[in-house]
Amino acid sequence: MADLSSQHPDWWRQAVIYQVYPRSFADADGDGLGDLRGITRRLDHLATLGVDALWLSPFYPSELADGGYDVADHRDVDPRLGSLDDFDALVAEAHRLGLKVVVDLVPNHTSHQHPWFQEALRAGPGSAARERYVFRPGRGAHGELPPSDWQSVFGGSAWQRVPDGEWYLHLFAAEQPDLNWDNEEVRADFRTTLRFWSDRGVDGFRVDVAHGLAKDLGEPLRDIGGIGAGGETALLQVPPGDHPYWDRDEVHEIYRDWRKVFDAYRPPRSAVAEAWVPGPRRALYARPDELGQAFNFEYLEAPWDAAGLRRVITEELATAQAVGAAATWVLSNHDVVRHASRLMLPPGTDPAAWLLSGGRAPAVDPAAGLRRGRAATLLMLALPGASYLYQGEELGLPEVADLPAEVLQDPIWEQTGHVRKGRDGCRVPLPWTADGASYGFGPGGAWLPQPASFASYAVEAQSGVEGSTLELYRGALRLRRKLLAGESLDWTPGAPADVLDFSRSEEWRCVANLGAAAVAMPPGEVLLSSGPLPGDGRLPPDTTVWLG
């Protein structure tokens, strides 16, 4: 495997990065909200797990209109989560344990509580303060209509009117006004932010909504008609790079500028783009002179189907190789239904509709979901490139789909008029112990209710237990570190239609049975299996093995 020493510039290319959602990881002060000191106290869990880095979702000052992605100050810590001293202590402890630290950067928008936006409201139309954001007069006889038909990702118009009659753009919640990246003051301020965290020892950045910064703000603003608010489907309906606010060609100038900041450090700071764009366009963000990596969401969205997954894997490896980037793989994160539940949904099932049913239509068998989730994980960890894990998946946590309406906090619930339940179900705080007010999350309760079933998933309940999901992850990551070599794979000719079978080197291969029936297992020593093997030389359904 590539050298992951502190000075190696390519540590991230085949690393395993663990995403921490700070408010749901560990609570040190008992207020029910996870915090930085809680994370620091639990870093030994990540070191023992065997990951190379942790990625911190936003911990900045925020009113939590969007789970922390409404940032009021990009260079500070929310007082409820700690202080800059607490952050420094976290980084120091992570580095002592051999863990890199990646932080979330939110450059597309700020909170409406950000000092810049408050200044813009006070300054009024035509002011320099408003030029940092996207303010426009409305349409209609009295400016009563939004400046364009652009839609918010969270539902409804992407424009909000202020008392003086102007409207401001918010591609997400109304509490998240979009910044104007044509403004040099905005660009300079984010260069300062990159240096601020890099100087504090941060090793890399995850760039939120990386495809949204550049916008066509020429007058008159272009309506999008039936294109839709976002996602690859919308982008496929327009010429590449020509959507009014997603994935515009000009965005790459910003990241080439950032790369100069990253490369001024030793080792250079890493970065990964969250860009919901088709593969060939996504690769542009991952070029070495830009961010270096971009999340491969086609893999996350692919159904449990051998032919489809093989196509996605082959295309991602080719796309990444073409621009000199590292491939990325992810199954779960803070925005999607956990894969132990999602992968069991019948083909064509809308996860949002399933959530709205409270996880009852269709019902998902937790044991079957866990079996498939474990197989999917072992398959992912065998692929060349960087793997991103989401907190709790090493415990096999399912989605908490039956959260009652009165506890939901994701703005999607209200903004869609209760049509989409939102993302709270994957953000329920982690269980560390089998008992206690919040299963060891903290000394008191938790900001989202944990189901009683979490007791059996707790770290305490699984640690040292042969065959547990936690021990599977630990074993896989130990073995992966020893086995990885190169950034390619070779598909095995003649594999059954429902089987993914590839070699990473002469020393090992991965075989995953995605079908409904057992298949003959190729010869070789079983190094690791995602589930029990019957001993008859056959590989059961929904099972992955590594063979030596």
Coordinates of C-alpha atoms in Angstrom, one line a residue:
M1 CA 0.0 0.0 0.0
A2 CA 1.1 3.6 -0.5
D3 CA 3.1 5.1 2.4
L4 CA 0.7 6.8 4.7
S5 CA 3.3 8.6 6.7
S6 CA 2.7 12.1 7.8
Q7 CA 4.8 13.6 5.1
H8 CA 3.7 11.5 2.1
P9 CA 1.8 13.7 -0.4
D10 CA -0.3 10.8 -1.7
W11 CA -1.6 9.4 1.6
W12 CA -5.2 9.9 0.5
R13 CA -5.1 8.0 -2.8
Q14 CA -6.0 4.6 -1.2
A15 CA -6.9 5.7 2.3
V16 CA -10.0 4.8 4.3
I17 CA -11.6 8.0 5.6
Y18 CA -14.2 7.8 8.3
Q19 CA -16.9 10.5 8.3
V20 CA -17.9 11.9 11.7
Y21 CA -21.1 13.8 12.0
P22 CA -20.1 15.7 15.1
R23 CA -23.6 16.2 16.6
S24 CA -24.2 12.5 16.6
F25 CA -20.9 10.9 17.4
A26 CA -20.3 11.4 21.1
D27 CA -21.5 14.0 23.7
A28 CA -19.0 14.9 26.4
D29 CA -20.9 17.6 28.3
G30 CA -24.3 15.9 28.6
D31 CA -26.4 18.4 26.7
G32 CA -27.6 15.7 24.2
L33 CA -25.6 17.2 21.3
G34 CA -22.3 15.6 20.2
D35 CA -19.2 17.8 20.6
L36 CA -15.5 18.0 19.8
R37 CA -14.4 16.8 23.2
G38 CA -16.6 13.8 22.8
I39 CA -15.0 13.0 19.5
T40 CA -11.5 13.3 21.0
R41 CA -12.4 10.9 23.8
R42 CA -13.5 8.3 21.2
L43 CA -10.7 8.7 18.7
D44 CA -9.2 5.4 20.0
H45 CA -12.2 3.7 18.4
L46 CA -11.1 5.0 15.0
A47 CA -7.5 4.0 15.6
T48 CA -8.5 0.5 16.6
L49 CA -10.9 0.3 13.7
G50 CA -7.9 0.9 11.4
V51 CA -9.0 3.9 9.3
D52 CA -6.4 6.4 8.0
A53 CA -8.3 9.6 8.5
L54 CA -11.5 11.2 10.0
W55 CA -13.6 13.7 8.1
L56 CA -15.5 16.1 10.3
S57 CA -18.8 17.3 9.0
P58 CA -19.4 21.0 10.0
F59 CA -18.7 22.0 13.5
Y60 CA -18.9 25.7 12.8
P61 CA -21.2 28.2 14.5
S62 CA -24.7 27.5 13.2
E63 CA -28.4 27.7 14.1
L64 CA -28.7 24.2 12.6
A65 CA -31.2 25.2 9.9
D66 CA -29.5 22.5 7.8
G67 CA -27.7 20.3 10.3
G68 CA -24.7 22.6 10.5
Y69 CA -24.3 23.4 6.8
D70 CA -25.7 26.8 7.5
V71 CA -22.4 28.3 8.6
A72 CA -22.3 31.6 10.5
D73 CA -18.5 31.7 10.8
H74 CA -16.2 29.5 8.6
R75 CA -13.2 30.1 11.0
D76 CA -14.6 29.2 14.4
V77 CA -16.3 26.4 16.4
D78 CA -19.9 26.4 17.5
P79 CA -19.9 27.1 21.2
R80 CA -22.2 24.1 21.8
L81 CA -19.6 21.9 20.2
G82 CA -16.5 23.4 21.9
S83 CA -13.8 25.9 21.1
L84 CA -10.8 26.3 18.9
D85 CA -8.7 25.0 21.7
D86 CA -10.9 21.9 21.7
F87 CA -10.4 21.6 18.0
D88 CA -6.6 21.9 18.3
A89 CA -6.7 19.2 21.0
L90 CA -8.7 16.9 18.7
V91 CA -6.2 17.4 15.8
A92 CA -3.2 16.8 18.2
E93 CA -4.7 13.6 19.5
A94 CA -5.7 12.4 16.0
H95 CA -2.2 12.9 14.8
R96 CA -0.7 11.2 17.9
L97 CA -2.8 8.2 17.0
G98 CA -1.7 8.3 13.3
L99 CA -5.0 9.7 12.0
K100 CA -5.3 12.4 9.4
V101 CA -8.0 15.1 9.8
V102 CA -10.2 16.3 7.0
V103 CA -12.8 19.1 7.6
D104 CA -15.9 20.0 5.7
L105 CA -15.8 23.3 3.8
V106 CA -19.1 24.9 2.8
P107 CA -18.3 27.5 0.2
N108 CA -21.5 27.8 -1.8
H109 CA -23.4 29.6 0.9
T110 CA -23.4 31.0 4.5
S111 CA -25.9 31.2 7.2
H112 CA -28.3 34.1 7.2
Q113 CA -26.7 34.9 10.6
H114 CA -23.3 35.4 9.1
P115 CA -22.0 38.9 9.7
W116 CA -21.7 39.5 5.9
F117 CA -25.3 38.7 5.3
Q118 CA -26.5 40.8 8.2
E119 CA -24.4 43.7 6.9
A120 CA -26.0 43.1 3.4
L121 CA -29.5 43.4 4.9
R122 CA -28.6 46.6 6.6
A123 CA -26.7 48.1 3.7
G124 CA -29.6 47.9 1.2
P125 CA -29.8 47.6 -2.6
G126 CA -26.8 48.4 -4.7
S127 CA -24.3 48.2 -1.8
A128 CA -20.9 46.5 -1.8
A129 CA -22.1 44.3 1.0
R130 CA -24.9 42.9 -1.2
E131 CA -22.4 42.1 -4.0
R132 CA -21.0 39.3 -1.8
Y133 CA -24.3 37.5 -2.3
V134 CA -26.8 37.2 -5.1
F135 CA -29.5 39.9 -4.6
R136 CA -31.8 40.9 -7.4
P137 CA -35.0 42.9 -7.9
G138 CA -38.1 40.9 -8.4
R139 CA -40.2 40.5 -11.5
G140 CA -43.8 41.7 -12.0
A141 CA -45.3 45.1 -11.8
H142 CA -44.2 45.6 -8.2
G143 CA -41.3 43.2 -8.0
E144 CA -43.5 40.7 -6.3
L145 CA -42.3 37.8 -8.3
P146 CA -39.0 36.0 -7.9
P147 CA -36.2 37.1 -10.3
S148 CA -36.2 33.6 -12.0
D149 CA -37.9 30.2 -11.7
W150 CA -34.8 28.6 -10.1
Q151 CA -35.7 26.0 -7.5
S152 CA -34.3 25.1 -4.1
V153 CA -32.9 21.6 -3.6
F154 CA -35.0 21.5 -0.5
G155 CA -38.2 22.4 -2.3
G156 CA -39.9 25.6 -3.5
S157 CA -38.4 28.7 -5.0
A158 CA -34.7 29.4 -4.6
W159 CA -35.4 33.1 -3.9
Q160 CA -36.4 34.8 -0.7
R161 CA -37.7 38.4 -0.5
V162 CA -36.4 40.8 2.1
P163 CA -38.3 43.8 3.5
D164 CA -36.8 46.4 1.1
G165 CA -38.2 44.4 -1.9
E166 CA -35.1 42.7 -3.2
W167 CA -34.7 39.0 -3.4
Y168 CA -31.7 36.8 -2.5
L169 CA -30.7 33.4 -3.9
H170 CA -30.7 30.3 -1.7
L171 CA -30.2 27.0 -3.6
F172 CA -30.8 25.2 -0.3
A173 CA -32.7 26.5 2.8
A174 CA -33.8 30.2 3.0
E175 CA -31.4 30.4 6.0
Q176 CA -28.5 29.6 3.5
P177 CA -28.0 32.6 1.2
D178 CA -25.7 31.8 -1.8
L179 CA -22.4 33.6 -2.1
N180 CA -21.4 35.4 -5.2
W181 CA -18.2 33.8 -6.4
D182 CA -17.7 36.5 -9.1
N183 CA -16.8 38.7 -6.1
E184 CA -13.1 38.8 -5.4
E185 CA -13.7 39.5 -1.7
V186 CA -15.5 36.2 -1.4
R187 CA -12.6 34.4 -3.2
A188 CA -10.0 36.0 -1.0
D189 CA -11.9 35.2 2.2
F190 CA -12.0 31.5 1.4
R191 CA -8.3 31.5 0.6
T192 CA -7.9 32.8 4.1
T193 CA -10.2 30.1 5.5
L194 CA -8.2 27.4 3.7
R195 CA -5.0 28.7 5.3
F196 CA -6.6 29.1 8.7
W197 CA -7.4 25.4 9.0
S198 CA -4.3 24.2 7.3
D199 CA -2.2 26.2 9.7
R200 CA -4.0 24.5 12.6
G201 CA -2.9 21.1 11.2
V202 CA -5.8 20.0 9.1
D203 CA -4.7 17.6 6.4
G204 CA -7.5 18.0 3.9
F205 CA -10.9 19.4 2.9
R206 CA -14.2 17.9 1.8
V207 CA -15.8 20.5 -0.4
D208 CA -19.6 20.8 0.0
V209 CA -21.7 21.4 -3.2
A210 CA -18.5 21.8 -5.1
H211 CA -20.4 22.0 -8.4
G212 CA -22.6 25.0 -7.3
L213 CA -20.2 27.9 -6.8
A214 CA -20.1 29.4 -10.3
K215 CA -23.4 30.8 -11.6
D216 CA -24.6 32.5 -14.8
L217 CA -25.7 35.8 -13.3
G218 CA -25.9 37.8 -16.5
E219 CA -29.1 39.7 -17.0
P220 CA -31.7 38.7 -17.6
L221 CA -31.4 35.6 -15.5
R222 CA -32.2 32.5 -17.4
D223 CA -35.2 30.5 -16.4
I224 CA -34.7 26.7 -16.2
G225 CA -38.1 25.7 -17.3
G226 CA -38.5 22.0 -16.9
I227 CA -34.8 21.3 -16.1
G228 CA -35.4 20.8 -12.4
A229 CA -33.5 22.0 -9.3
G230 CA -30.4 19.7 -9.4
G231 CA -28.9 16.3 -9.7
E232 CA -27.5 14.5 -12.8
T233 CA -30.9 14.2 -14.4
A234 CA -31.1 18.0 -14.6
L235 CA -27.6 18.3 -15.9
L236 CA -28.1 15.8 -18.7
Q237 CA -30.9 18.1 -20.1
V238 CA -28.5 20.9 -20.9
P239 CA -25.2 21.2 -22.8
P240 CA -22.3 20.3 -20.4
G241 CA -21.2 23.3 -18.3
D242 CA -24.2 25.4 -19.3
H243 CA -26.7 24.9 -16.5
P244 CA -27.4 28.3 -14.9
Y245 CA -26.1 27.3 -11.5
W246 CA -24.8 23.7 -11.5
D247 CA -21.4 22.5 -12.8
R248 CA -20.5 25.5 -14.8
D249 CA -17.1 25.5 -16.5
E250 CA -16.0 28.6 -14.6
V251 CA -16.0 26.7 -11.3
H252 CA -12.7 25.1 -12.2
E253 CA -10.9 28.4 -12.1
I254 CA -11.8 28.5 -8.4
Y255 CA -10.3 25.1 -7.6
R256 CA -7.1 25.8 -9.6
D257 CA -6.7 28.8 -7.4
W258 CA -7.2 26.7 -4.3
R259 CA -4.7 24.1 -5.4
K260 CA -2.0 26.8 -5.2
V261 CA -2.9 27.2 -1.5
F262 CA -3.0 23.4 -0.9
D263 CA 0.4 22.9 -2.5
A264 CA 2.1 25.6 -0.4
Y265 CA 2.0 23.1 2.5
R266 CA 4.1 20.1 3.2
P267 CA 2.6 17.6 2.5
P268 CA 0.1 19.4 0.3
R269 CA -3.4 19.5 1.7
S270 CA -5.8 17.0 0.1
A271 CA -9.3 17.7 -1.1
V272 CA -12.4 15.9 -2.3
A273 CA -15.4 17.3 -4.2
E274 CA -19.0 16.6 -3.4
A275 CA -20.2 17.1 -7.0
W276 CA -23.4 15.5 -8.1
V277 CA -22.5 15.5 -11.8
P278 CA -22.1 12.7 -14.4
G279 CA -18.8 10.8 -14.4
P280 CA -16.9 12.6 -17.2
R281 CA -17.8 16.0 -15.7
R282 CA -17.0 14.8 -12.2
A283 CA -13.5 13.8 -13.2
L284 CA -12.7 17.5 -14.0
Y285 CA -12.9 18.3 -10.3
A286 CA -10.5 15.5 -9.5
R287 CA -7.7 16.7 -11.7
P288 CA -4.3 17.0 -10.0
D289 CA -4.3 20.8 -10.5
E290 CA -7.7 21.1 -8.8
L291 CA -9.1 19.0 -5.9
G292 CA -7.6 15.6 -6.7
Q293 CA -10.7 13.5 -5.8
A294 CA -14.4 13.7 -6.3
F295 CA -17.1 11.5 -4.7
N296 CA -18.4 8.7 -7.0
F297 CA -22.1 8.8 -6.3
E298 CA -22.9 6.5 -9.1
Y299 CA -21.5 3.7 -6.9
L300 CA -23.6 4.8 -3.9
E301 CA -26.8 4.9 -6.0
A302 CA -26.2 1.6 -7.9
P303 CA -28.6 -1.2 -7.0
W304 CA -27.4 -4.6 -5.8
D305 CA -26.9 -5.9 -9.2
A306 CA -23.7 -7.5 -10.5
A307 CA -23.8 -6.2 -14.1
G308 CA -24.7 -2.6 -13.0
L309 CA -22.0 -2.5 -10.3
R310 CA -19.4 -3.9 -12.7
R311 CA -20.2 -1.1 -15.2
V312 CA -20.0 1.6 -12.5
I313 CA -16.7 0.2 -11.1
T314 CA -15.1 -0.1 -14.6
E315 CA -16.2 3.4 -15.6
E316 CA -15.0 5.0 -12.4
L317 CA -11.6 3.5 -12.6
A318 CA -11.2 4.5 -16.2
T319 CA -12.5 8.0 -15.6
A320 CA -10.2 8.6 -12.6
Q321 CA -7.2 7.1 -14.4
A322 CA -7.8 9.4 -17.4
V323 CA -7.1 12.5 -15.4
G324 CA -4.6 11.1 -12.9
A325 CA -7.0 11.0 -10.0
A326 CA -7.8 8.4 -7.4
A327 CA -11.1 6.6 -7.5
T328 CA -13.5 7.0 -4.6
W329 CA -16.1 4.6 -3.2
V330 CA -18.8 5.3 -0.6
L331 CA -21.9 3.5 0.4
S332 CA -23.4 5.7 3.2
N333 CA -23.2 9.3 4.4
H334 CA -25.1 11.9 6.3
D335 CA -27.5 12.6 3.4
V336 CA -28.7 9.1 2.3
V337 CA -30.5 6.1 3.8
R338 CA -27.9 3.8 5.4
H339 CA -26.8 1.1 3.1
A340 CA -27.7 -1.8 5.4
S341 CA -31.4 -0.7 4.8
R342 CA -31.2 0.9 1.3
L343 CA -29.7 -2.1 -0.5
M344 CA -32.6 -4.3 0.6
L345 CA -35.3 -2.1 -1.0
P346 CA -36.8 -3.7 -4.1
P347 CA -35.6 -2.3 -7.5
G348 CA -37.3 0.9 -8.3
T349 CA -38.3 1.7 -4.7
D350 CA -37.9 5.4 -3.9
P351 CA -36.0 5.7 -0.6
A352 CA -37.9 8.9 0.2
A353 CA -41.2 7.1 -0.2
W354 CA -40.0 4.3 2.0
L355 CA -38.9 6.7 4.7
L356 CA -42.3 8.4 4.5
S357 CA -43.9 5.1 5.2
G358 CA -41.8 4.8 8.4
G359 CA -39.9 1.9 6.8
R360 CA -43.0 -0.2 6.6
A361 CA -43.7 -0.2 2.8
P362 CA -41.9 -2.4 2.0
A363 CA -40.7 -3.8 5.3
V364 CA -37.0 -4.5 5.4
D365 CA -35.6 -7.6 7.2
P366 CA -32.8 -6.2 9.4
A367 CA -30.8 -9.5 9.3
A368 CA -31.0 -9.7 5.5
G369 CA -30.1 -6.1 5.2
L370 CA -27.1 -6.5 7.5
R371 CA -25.9 -9.5 5.5
R372 CA -26.1 -7.6 2.2
G373 CA -24.6 -4.5 3.8
R374 CA -21.6 -6.5 5.0
A375 CA -21.1 -8.0 1.6
A376 CA -21.3 -4.6 0.0
T377 CA -18.7 -3.2 2.4
L378 CA -16.2 -6.0 1.8
L379 CA -16.6 -5.6 -1.9
M380 CA -16.0 -1.8 -1.6
L381 CA -12.9 -2.2 0.5
A382 CA -11.4 -4.4 -2.1
L383 CA -11.6 -1.8 -4.8
P384 CA -8.6 0.4 -5.7
G385 CA -8.9 3.9 -4.5
A386 CA -10.1 5.7 -1.4
S387 CA -13.0 4.3 0.6
Y388 CA -15.2 6.6 2.7
L389 CA -17.0 5.1 5.7
Y390 CA -19.9 6.8 7.5
Q391 CA -20.0 6.7 11.3
G392 CA -22.0 3.7 12.6
E393 CA -21.8 1.6 9.5
E394 CA -19.0 -0.4 11.2
L395 CA -21.7 -1.4 13.7
G396 CA -24.1 -2.4 11.0
L397 CA -26.6 0.3 11.9
P398 CA -29.8 0.3 9.9
E399 CA -31.7 3.5 9.0
V400 CA -34.0 4.7 11.7
A401 CA -36.9 5.1 9.4
D402 CA -39.7 5.3 12.0
L403 CA -38.8 8.6 13.7
P404 CA -42.0 10.3 14.6
A405 CA -42.8 13.6 12.9
E406 CA -42.5 15.7 16.1
V407 CA -38.8 14.9 16.5
L408 CA -37.7 15.6 12.9
Q409 CA -35.2 18.4 12.5
D410 CA -34.2 18.2 8.8
P411 CA -35.5 21.3 7.0
I412 CA -36.5 19.1 4.1
W413 CA -39.6 17.9 6.1
E414 CA -41.1 21.4 6.4
Q415 CA -39.9 22.8 3.1
T416 CA -41.5 20.0 1.1
G417 CA -44.8 20.3 3.0
H418 CA -44.2 16.9 4.8
V419 CA -43.8 15.1 1.4
R420 CA -40.1 14.1 2.1
K421 CA -39.1 13.0 5.6
G422 CA -35.5 14.1 5.3
R423 CA -32.2 12.8 6.5
D424 CA -32.6 12.5 10.3
G425 CA -32.8 8.7 10.1
C426 CA -29.1 8.3 9.3
R427 CA -28.1 10.9 11.8
V428 CA -29.4 9.3 15.0
P429 CA -26.6 9.4 17.6
L430 CA -24.3 6.4 17.9
P431 CA -24.7 3.6 20.6
W432 CA -21.4 3.0 22.4
T433 CA -22.8 0.9 25.3
A434 CA -25.7 -1.5 25.6
D435 CA -27.4 0.5 28.3
G436 CA -27.6 4.0 29.7
A437 CA -29.7 7.1 28.9
S438 CA -28.3 7.3 25.4
Y439 CA -26.4 4.0 25.0
G440 CA -23.2 5.7 25.9
F441 CA -23.5 8.6 23.5
G442 CA -23.4 10.9 26.5
P443 CA -24.3 11.2 30.2
G444 CA -27.8 12.3 29.3
G445 CA -30.2 11.9 26.5
A446 CA -29.7 12.4 22.7
W447 CA -30.9 15.1 20.4
L448 CA -32.7 12.4 18.3
P449 CA -34.3 9.4 19.9
Q450 CA -32.4 6.1 19.6
P451 CA -34.4 2.9 19.1
A452 CA -34.1 0.1 21.7
S453 CA -32.5 -2.1 19.1
F454 CA -29.4 0.1 19.2
A455 CA -28.3 -1.8 22.4
S456 CA -27.4 -4.8 20.3
Y457 CA -25.4 -2.7 17.8
A458 CA -23.3 -0.9 20.4
V459 CA -19.6 -0.9 20.2
E460 CA -19.5 -2.5 23.7
A461 CA -21.7 -5.3 22.5
Q462 CA -19.7 -6.1 19.4
S463 CA -16.1 -5.5 20.4
G464 CA -14.1 -8.7 20.6
V465 CA -17.1 -10.8 19.5
E466 CA -16.1 -13.1 16.6
G467 CA -18.2 -12.6 13.6
S468 CA -19.6 -9.2 14.7
T469 CA -19.8 -6.4 12.1
L470 CA -17.4 -4.3 14.1
E471 CA -14.8 -7.1 14.1
L472 CA -15.4 -7.7 10.4
Y473 CA -14.5 -4.0 9.7
R474 CA -11.5 -4.2 11.9
G475 CA -10.3 -7.4 10.2
A476 CA -10.9 -6.0 6.8
L477 CA -9.0 -2.8 7.4
R478 CA -6.0 -4.6 8.9
L479 CA -5.9 -7.0 5.9
R480 CA -6.5 -4.3 3.4
R481 CA -3.5 -2.3 4.6
K482 CA -1.3 -5.4 4.0
L483 CA -2.7 -6.4 0.6
L484 CA -3.2 -3.1 -1.3
A485 CA -0.9 -2.6 -4.2
G486 CA -1.4 -0.5 -7.3
E487 CA -4.6 1.2 -8.4
S488 CA -6.1 -1.2 -10.8
L489 CA -7.9 -4.6 -10.9
D490 CA -8.4 -7.4 -13.4
W491 CA -11.8 -8.9 -13.9
T492 CA -11.9 -12.7 -13.9
P493 CA -13.1 -14.1 -17.3
G494 CA -16.1 -16.4 -17.2
A495 CA -17.5 -15.4 -13.8
P496 CA -21.2 -16.3 -13.3
A497 CA -23.6 -13.5 -14.2
D498 CA -24.5 -12.6 -10.6
V499 CA -20.9 -12.7 -9.4
L500 CA -18.3 -9.9 -9.2
D501 CA -14.8 -11.6 -9.4
F502 CA -11.6 -9.6 -9.7
S503 CA -8.0 -9.8 -8.8
R504 CA -6.0 -7.0 -7.2
S505 CA -2.6 -8.7 -7.6
E506 CA -1.2 -12.2 -7.8
E507 CA -1.7 -12.4 -4.1
W508 CA -5.4 -11.8 -3.7
R509 CA -8.8 -11.6 -5.3
C510 CA -12.3 -10.6 -4.3
V511 CA -15.4 -12.6 -5.1
A512 CA -18.9 -11.3 -4.4
N513 CA -22.1 -13.3 -4.9
L514 CA -25.0 -10.8 -5.6
G515 CA -27.4 -13.5 -6.8
A516 CA -30.2 -15.5 -5.1
A517 CA -28.4 -18.9 -5.2
A518 CA -25.1 -20.2 -3.9
V519 CA -22.3 -20.5 -6.5
A520 CA -19.1 -22.6 -6.7
M521 CA -16.3 -20.7 -5.0
P522 CA -13.0 -20.4 -6.9
P523 CA -10.0 -22.1 -5.4
G524 CA -7.8 -20.3 -2.9
E525 CA -7.4 -19.6 0.8
V526 CA -10.2 -17.7 2.3
L527 CA -8.6 -14.6 3.9
L528 CA -11.9 -13.0 5.0
S529 CA -15.6 -13.5 4.4
S530 CA -18.5 -11.1 5.0
G531 CA -20.6 -13.9 6.4
P532 CA -20.5 -17.6 7.3
L533 CA -19.4 -20.1 4.7
P534 CA -21.1 -23.6 4.7
G535 CA -17.9 -25.5 4.1
D536 CA -19.1 -27.2 0.9
G537 CA -17.0 -25.0 -1.4
R538 CA -19.9 -22.8 -2.3
L539 CA -20.4 -19.1 -1.8
P540 CA -23.8 -18.2 -0.4
P541 CA -26.0 -15.3 -1.7
D542 CA -25.1 -11.8 -0.5
T543 CA -21.7 -12.8 0.6
T544 CA -18.2 -11.5 -0.4
V545 CA -14.9 -13.3 0.2
W546 CA -11.3 -12.3 -0.2
L547 CA -9.1 -15.1 -1.4
G548 CA -5.4 -15.5 -1.3

